Short mmCIF file of C-alpha atoms in Angstrom, two decimals:
data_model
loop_
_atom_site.label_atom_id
_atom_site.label_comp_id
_atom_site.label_asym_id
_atom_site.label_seq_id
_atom_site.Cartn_x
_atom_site.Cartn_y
_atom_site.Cartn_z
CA UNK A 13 6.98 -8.03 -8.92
CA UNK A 14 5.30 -7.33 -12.52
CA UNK A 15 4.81 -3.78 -12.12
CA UNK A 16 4.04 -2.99 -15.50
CA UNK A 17 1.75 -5.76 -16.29
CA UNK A 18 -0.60 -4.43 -13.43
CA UNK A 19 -1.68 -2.21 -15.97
CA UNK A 20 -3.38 -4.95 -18.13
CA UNK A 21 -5.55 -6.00 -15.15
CA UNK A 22 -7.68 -2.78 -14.67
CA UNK A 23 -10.71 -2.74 -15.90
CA UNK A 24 -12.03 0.90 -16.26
CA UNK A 25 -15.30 0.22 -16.45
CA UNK A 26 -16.14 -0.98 -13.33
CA UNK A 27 -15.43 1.60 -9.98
CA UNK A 28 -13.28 0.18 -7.50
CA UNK A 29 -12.77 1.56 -3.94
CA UNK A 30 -9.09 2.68 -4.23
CA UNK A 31 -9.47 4.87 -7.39
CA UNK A 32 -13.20 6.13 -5.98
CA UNK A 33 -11.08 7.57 -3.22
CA UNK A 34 -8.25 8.44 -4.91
CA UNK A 35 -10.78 10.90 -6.90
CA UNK A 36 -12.35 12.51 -3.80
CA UNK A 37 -9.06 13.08 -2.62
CA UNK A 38 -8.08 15.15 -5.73
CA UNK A 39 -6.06 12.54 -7.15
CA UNK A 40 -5.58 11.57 -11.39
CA UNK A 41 -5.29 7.92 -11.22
CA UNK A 42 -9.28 7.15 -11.94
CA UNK A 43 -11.53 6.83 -14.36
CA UNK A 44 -14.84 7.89 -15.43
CA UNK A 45 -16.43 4.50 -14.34
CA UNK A 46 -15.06 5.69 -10.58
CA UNK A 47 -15.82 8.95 -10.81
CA UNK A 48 -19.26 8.07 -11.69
CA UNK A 49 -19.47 6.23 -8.33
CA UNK A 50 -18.12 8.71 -6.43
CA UNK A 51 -20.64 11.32 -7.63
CA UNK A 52 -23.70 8.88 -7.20
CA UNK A 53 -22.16 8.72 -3.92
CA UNK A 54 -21.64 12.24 -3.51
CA UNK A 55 -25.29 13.15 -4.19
CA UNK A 56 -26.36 11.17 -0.91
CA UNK A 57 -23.84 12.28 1.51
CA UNK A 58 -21.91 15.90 -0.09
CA UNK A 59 -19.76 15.38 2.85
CA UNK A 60 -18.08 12.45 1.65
CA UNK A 61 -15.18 14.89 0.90
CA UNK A 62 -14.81 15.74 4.48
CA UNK A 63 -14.98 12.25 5.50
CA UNK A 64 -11.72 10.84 3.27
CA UNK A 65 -10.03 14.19 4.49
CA UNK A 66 -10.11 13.90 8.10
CA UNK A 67 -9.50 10.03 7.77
CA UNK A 68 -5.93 10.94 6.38
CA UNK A 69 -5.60 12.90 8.86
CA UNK A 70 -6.89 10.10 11.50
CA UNK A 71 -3.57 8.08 10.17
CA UNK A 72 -0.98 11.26 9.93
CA UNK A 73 -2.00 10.84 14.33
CA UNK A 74 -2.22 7.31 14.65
CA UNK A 75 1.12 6.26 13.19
CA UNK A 76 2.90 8.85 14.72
CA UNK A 77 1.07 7.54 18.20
CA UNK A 78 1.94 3.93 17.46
CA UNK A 79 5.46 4.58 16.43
CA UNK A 80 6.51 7.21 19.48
CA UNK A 81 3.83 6.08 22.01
CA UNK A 82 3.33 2.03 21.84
CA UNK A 83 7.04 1.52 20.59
CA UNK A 84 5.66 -0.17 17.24
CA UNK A 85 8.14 -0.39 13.81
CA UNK A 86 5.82 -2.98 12.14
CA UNK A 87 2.96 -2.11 10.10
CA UNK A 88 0.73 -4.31 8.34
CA UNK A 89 -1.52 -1.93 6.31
CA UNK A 90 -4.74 -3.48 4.09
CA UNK A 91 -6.42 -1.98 1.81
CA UNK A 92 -3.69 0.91 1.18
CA UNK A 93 -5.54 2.65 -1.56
CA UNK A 94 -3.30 4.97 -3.97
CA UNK A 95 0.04 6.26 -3.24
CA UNK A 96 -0.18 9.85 -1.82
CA UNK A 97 1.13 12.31 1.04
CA UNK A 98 1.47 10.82 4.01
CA UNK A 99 2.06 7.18 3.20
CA UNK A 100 2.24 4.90 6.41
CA UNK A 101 6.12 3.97 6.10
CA UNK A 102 6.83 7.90 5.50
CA UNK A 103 5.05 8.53 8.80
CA UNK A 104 6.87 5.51 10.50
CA UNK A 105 10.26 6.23 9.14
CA UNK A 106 9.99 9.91 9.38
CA UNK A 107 10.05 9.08 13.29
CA UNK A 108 12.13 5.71 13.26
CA UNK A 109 13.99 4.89 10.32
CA UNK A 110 13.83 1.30 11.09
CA UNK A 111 10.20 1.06 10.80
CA UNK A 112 8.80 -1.67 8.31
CA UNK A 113 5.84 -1.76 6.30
CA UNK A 114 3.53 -3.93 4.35
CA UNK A 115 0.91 -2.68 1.75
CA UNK A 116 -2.03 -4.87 0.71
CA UNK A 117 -4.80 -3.83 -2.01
CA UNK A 118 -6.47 -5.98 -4.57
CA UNK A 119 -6.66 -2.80 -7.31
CA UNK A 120 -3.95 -3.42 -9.96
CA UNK A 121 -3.88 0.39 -10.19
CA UNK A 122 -2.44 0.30 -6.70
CA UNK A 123 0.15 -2.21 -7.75
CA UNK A 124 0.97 0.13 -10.49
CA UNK A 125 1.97 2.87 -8.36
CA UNK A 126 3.28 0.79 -5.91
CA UNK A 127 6.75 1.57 -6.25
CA UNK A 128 6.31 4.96 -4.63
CA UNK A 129 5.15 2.76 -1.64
CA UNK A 130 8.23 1.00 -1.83
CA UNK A 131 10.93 3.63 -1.21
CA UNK A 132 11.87 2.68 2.04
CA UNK A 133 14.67 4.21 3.86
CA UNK A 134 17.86 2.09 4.02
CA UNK A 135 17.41 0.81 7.92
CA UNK A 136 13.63 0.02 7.30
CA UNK A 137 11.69 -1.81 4.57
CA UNK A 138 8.58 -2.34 2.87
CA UNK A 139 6.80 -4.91 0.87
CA UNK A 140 3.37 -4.86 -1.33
CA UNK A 141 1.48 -7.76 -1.41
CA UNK A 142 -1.53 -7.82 -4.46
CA UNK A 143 -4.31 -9.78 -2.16
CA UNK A 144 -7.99 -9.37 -1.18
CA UNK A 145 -8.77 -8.49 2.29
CA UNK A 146 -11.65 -11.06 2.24
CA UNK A 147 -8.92 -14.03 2.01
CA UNK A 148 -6.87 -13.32 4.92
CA UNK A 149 -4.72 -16.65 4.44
CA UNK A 150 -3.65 -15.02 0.97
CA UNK A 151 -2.06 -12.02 3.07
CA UNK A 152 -0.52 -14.19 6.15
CA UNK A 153 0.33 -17.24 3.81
CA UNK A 154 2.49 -14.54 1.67
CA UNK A 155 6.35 -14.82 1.37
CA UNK A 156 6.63 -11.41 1.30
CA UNK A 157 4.78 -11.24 4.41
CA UNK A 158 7.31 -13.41 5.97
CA UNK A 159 10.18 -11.58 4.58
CA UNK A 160 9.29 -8.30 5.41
CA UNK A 161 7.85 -8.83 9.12
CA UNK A 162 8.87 -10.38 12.11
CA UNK A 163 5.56 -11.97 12.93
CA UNK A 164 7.27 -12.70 16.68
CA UNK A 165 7.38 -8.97 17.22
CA UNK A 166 4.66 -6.44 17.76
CA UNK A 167 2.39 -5.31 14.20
CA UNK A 168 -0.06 -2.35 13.88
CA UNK A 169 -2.61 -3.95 11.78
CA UNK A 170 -3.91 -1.01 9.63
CA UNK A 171 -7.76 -0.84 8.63
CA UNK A 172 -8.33 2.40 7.60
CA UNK A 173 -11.36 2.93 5.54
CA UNK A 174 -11.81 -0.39 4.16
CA UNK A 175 -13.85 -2.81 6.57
CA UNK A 176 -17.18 -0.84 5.21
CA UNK A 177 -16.50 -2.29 2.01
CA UNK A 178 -16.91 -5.50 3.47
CA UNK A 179 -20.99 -6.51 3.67
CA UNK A 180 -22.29 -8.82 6.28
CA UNK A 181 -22.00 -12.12 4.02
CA UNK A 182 -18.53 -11.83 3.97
CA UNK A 183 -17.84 -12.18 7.79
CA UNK A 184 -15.89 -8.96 8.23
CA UNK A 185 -15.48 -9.84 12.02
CA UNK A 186 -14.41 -12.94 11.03
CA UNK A 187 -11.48 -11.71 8.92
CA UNK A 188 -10.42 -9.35 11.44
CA UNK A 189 -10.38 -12.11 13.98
CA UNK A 190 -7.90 -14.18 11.95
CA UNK A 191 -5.95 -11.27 11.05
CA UNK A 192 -5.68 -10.21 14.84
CA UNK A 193 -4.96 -13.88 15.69
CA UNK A 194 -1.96 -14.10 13.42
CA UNK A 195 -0.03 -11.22 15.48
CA UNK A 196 2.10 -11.32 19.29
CA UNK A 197 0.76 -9.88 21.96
CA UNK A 198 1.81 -6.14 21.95
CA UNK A 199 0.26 -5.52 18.37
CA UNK A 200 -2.31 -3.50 17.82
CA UNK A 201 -5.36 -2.77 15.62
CA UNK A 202 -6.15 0.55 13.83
CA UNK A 203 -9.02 0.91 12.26
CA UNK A 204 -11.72 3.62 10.71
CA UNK A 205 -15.06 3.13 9.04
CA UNK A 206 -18.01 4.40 8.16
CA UNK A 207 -21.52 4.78 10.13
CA UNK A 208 -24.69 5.73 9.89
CA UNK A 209 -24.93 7.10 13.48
CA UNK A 210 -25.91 10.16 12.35
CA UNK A 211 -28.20 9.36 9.40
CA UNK A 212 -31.99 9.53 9.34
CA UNK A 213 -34.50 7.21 8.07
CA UNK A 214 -34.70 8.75 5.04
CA UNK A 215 -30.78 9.86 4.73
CA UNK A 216 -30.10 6.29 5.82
CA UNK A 217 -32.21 4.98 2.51
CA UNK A 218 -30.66 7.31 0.24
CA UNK A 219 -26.91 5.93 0.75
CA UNK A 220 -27.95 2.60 0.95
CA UNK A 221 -29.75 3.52 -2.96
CA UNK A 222 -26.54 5.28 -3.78
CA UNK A 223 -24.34 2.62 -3.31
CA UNK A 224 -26.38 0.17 -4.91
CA UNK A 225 -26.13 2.64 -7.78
CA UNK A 226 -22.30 3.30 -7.36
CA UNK A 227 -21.21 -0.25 -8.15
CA UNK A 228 -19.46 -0.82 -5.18
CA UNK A 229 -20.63 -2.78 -1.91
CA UNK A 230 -20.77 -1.09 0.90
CA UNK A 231 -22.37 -1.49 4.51
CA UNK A 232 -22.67 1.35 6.95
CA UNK A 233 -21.86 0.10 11.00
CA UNK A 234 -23.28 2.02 13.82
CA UNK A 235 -21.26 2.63 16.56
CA UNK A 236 -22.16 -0.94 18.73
CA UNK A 237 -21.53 -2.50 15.22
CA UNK A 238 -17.80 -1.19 15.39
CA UNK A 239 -17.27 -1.83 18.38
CA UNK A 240 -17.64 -5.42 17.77
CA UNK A 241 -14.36 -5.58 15.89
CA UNK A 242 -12.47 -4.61 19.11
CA UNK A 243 -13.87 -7.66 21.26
CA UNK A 244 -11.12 -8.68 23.41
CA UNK A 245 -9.09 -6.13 22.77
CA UNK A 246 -7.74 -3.53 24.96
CA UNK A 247 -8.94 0.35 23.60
CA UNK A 248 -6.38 2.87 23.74
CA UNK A 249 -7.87 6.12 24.70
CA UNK A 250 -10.15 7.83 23.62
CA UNK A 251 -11.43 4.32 22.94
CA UNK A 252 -14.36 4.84 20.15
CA UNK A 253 -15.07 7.87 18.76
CA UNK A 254 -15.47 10.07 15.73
CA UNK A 255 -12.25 10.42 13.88
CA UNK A 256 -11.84 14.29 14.14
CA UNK A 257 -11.85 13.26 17.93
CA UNK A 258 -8.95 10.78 18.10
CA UNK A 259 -6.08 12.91 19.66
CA UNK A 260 -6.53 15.84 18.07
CA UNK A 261 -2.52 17.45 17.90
CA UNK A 262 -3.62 20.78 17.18
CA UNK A 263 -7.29 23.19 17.48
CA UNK A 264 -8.13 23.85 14.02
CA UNK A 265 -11.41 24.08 11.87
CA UNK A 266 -13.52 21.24 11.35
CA UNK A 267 -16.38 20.11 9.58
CA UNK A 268 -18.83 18.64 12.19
CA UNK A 269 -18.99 14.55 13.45
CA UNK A 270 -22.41 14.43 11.74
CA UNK A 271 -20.78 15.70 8.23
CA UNK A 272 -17.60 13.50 8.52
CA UNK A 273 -19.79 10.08 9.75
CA UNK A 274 -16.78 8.28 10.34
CA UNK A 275 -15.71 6.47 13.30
CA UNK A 276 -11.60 5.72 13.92
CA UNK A 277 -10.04 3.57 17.61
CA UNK A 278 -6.62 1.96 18.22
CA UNK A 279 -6.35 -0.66 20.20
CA UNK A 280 -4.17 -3.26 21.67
CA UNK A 281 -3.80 -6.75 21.38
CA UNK A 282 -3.54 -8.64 24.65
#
């Protein structure tokens, strides 16, 4: 894989999700078209650091709850934003050194850095695969795919913080259909996104006008609209919920449900 010529590819003057979050997280790997975004976004909903805090720490208790828990060492992780602390196959490996991982982004920035994703421990693997969640035959069709995963074993499919950047015209429940459909019984879905469950009127209208502004699509779900992702599939306690409530490990301080907006579940595939 072309690291290096990943560079070539980004275009810094248009925001993209990855690098938007990679800002809000503290992160250097942005520019000032993405930081513009961010802040547009920012004005609306100041919380928006909050939210892309507690949804790392939604995956530092997932993974661990998939790997120890459901007996999973195959992850399938779209939409992996920016290399930083707590990368999925540290999580898995730190538990079961076996445990094998596939990224997927479309940001060439990602691909970039992807080599820090790649530094698997010598029992497990990992792969990175440059495709667009919106084509879901681009991820399953890929050879590293293939190479990396035993598609006859039990995957985690990993949505974290991605599916709202998919609007209604391109069939998000669709794509997570086909992606579920790909994987054995046994595997399960993990996903987090953000609503508008706790938005008024007028807070609702002021996100939707600062996305607009920040360049990148986005569509806020209610609760019922998340929940349709999960159709079929079997909820792991405590099914639906706001992400600061998915098996909290330890009390701490929080910011509120209302400030963080952001729904997380697991779930298994029958």
């Amino acid at each position: 894989m072309d690291f290096e010529s990943a560079a070539d590819r980004v275009d810094v003057s248009k925001p993209h999700p990855a690098r938007r979050y990679d800002y809000w997280l503290g992160g250097s790997a942005n520019f000032e078209a993405d930081r513009a975004s961010a802040d547009a976004v920012a004005t609306a909903f100041p919380s928006i650091h909050f939210a892309v805090l507690e949804n790392r720490s939604f995956l530092r208790r997932a993974v661990p709850y998939l790997v120890s828990i459901a007996g999973i060492r195959q992850f399938l992780d779209i939409g992996t934003g920016l290399p930083t602390a707590g990368n999925v196959h540290e999580l898995a490996q730190d538990i079961a050194p076996e445990s094998r991982v596939v990224y997927v982004d479309n940001d060439p920035m990602v691909l970039y850095h992807a080599r820090d994703l790649l530094d698997s421990t010598p029992a497990g693997a990992t792969a990175y695969i440059d495709a667009d969640l919106r084509d879901p035959g681009s991820i399953l069709d890929n050879p590293a795919l293939a190479g990396t995963l035993d598609l006859d074993q039990p995957v985690a499919l990993m949505l974290c913080a991605v599916l709202h950047f998919l609007t209604d015209d391109m069939r998000p429940y669709d794509v997570v259909r086909e992606l579920c459909a790909a994987l054995p019984s046994g595997s399960y879905l993990t996903m987090t996104h953000a609503t508008d469950d706790h938005l008024s009127a007028e807070d609702l209208d002021a996100a939707i006008e600062a996305n607009e502004r920040s360049g990148v699509p986005f569509r806020l779900r209610s609760t019922a609209e998340f929940t349709r992702f999960f159709d079929g599939l079997e909820l792991v306690d405590p099914g639906i919920v706001s992400v600061i409530d998915w098996r909290p490990t330890e009390w701490r301080p929080h910011p509120r449900k209302e400030a963080v907006s952001m729904l997380g579940a697991v779930a298994r595939i029958p």
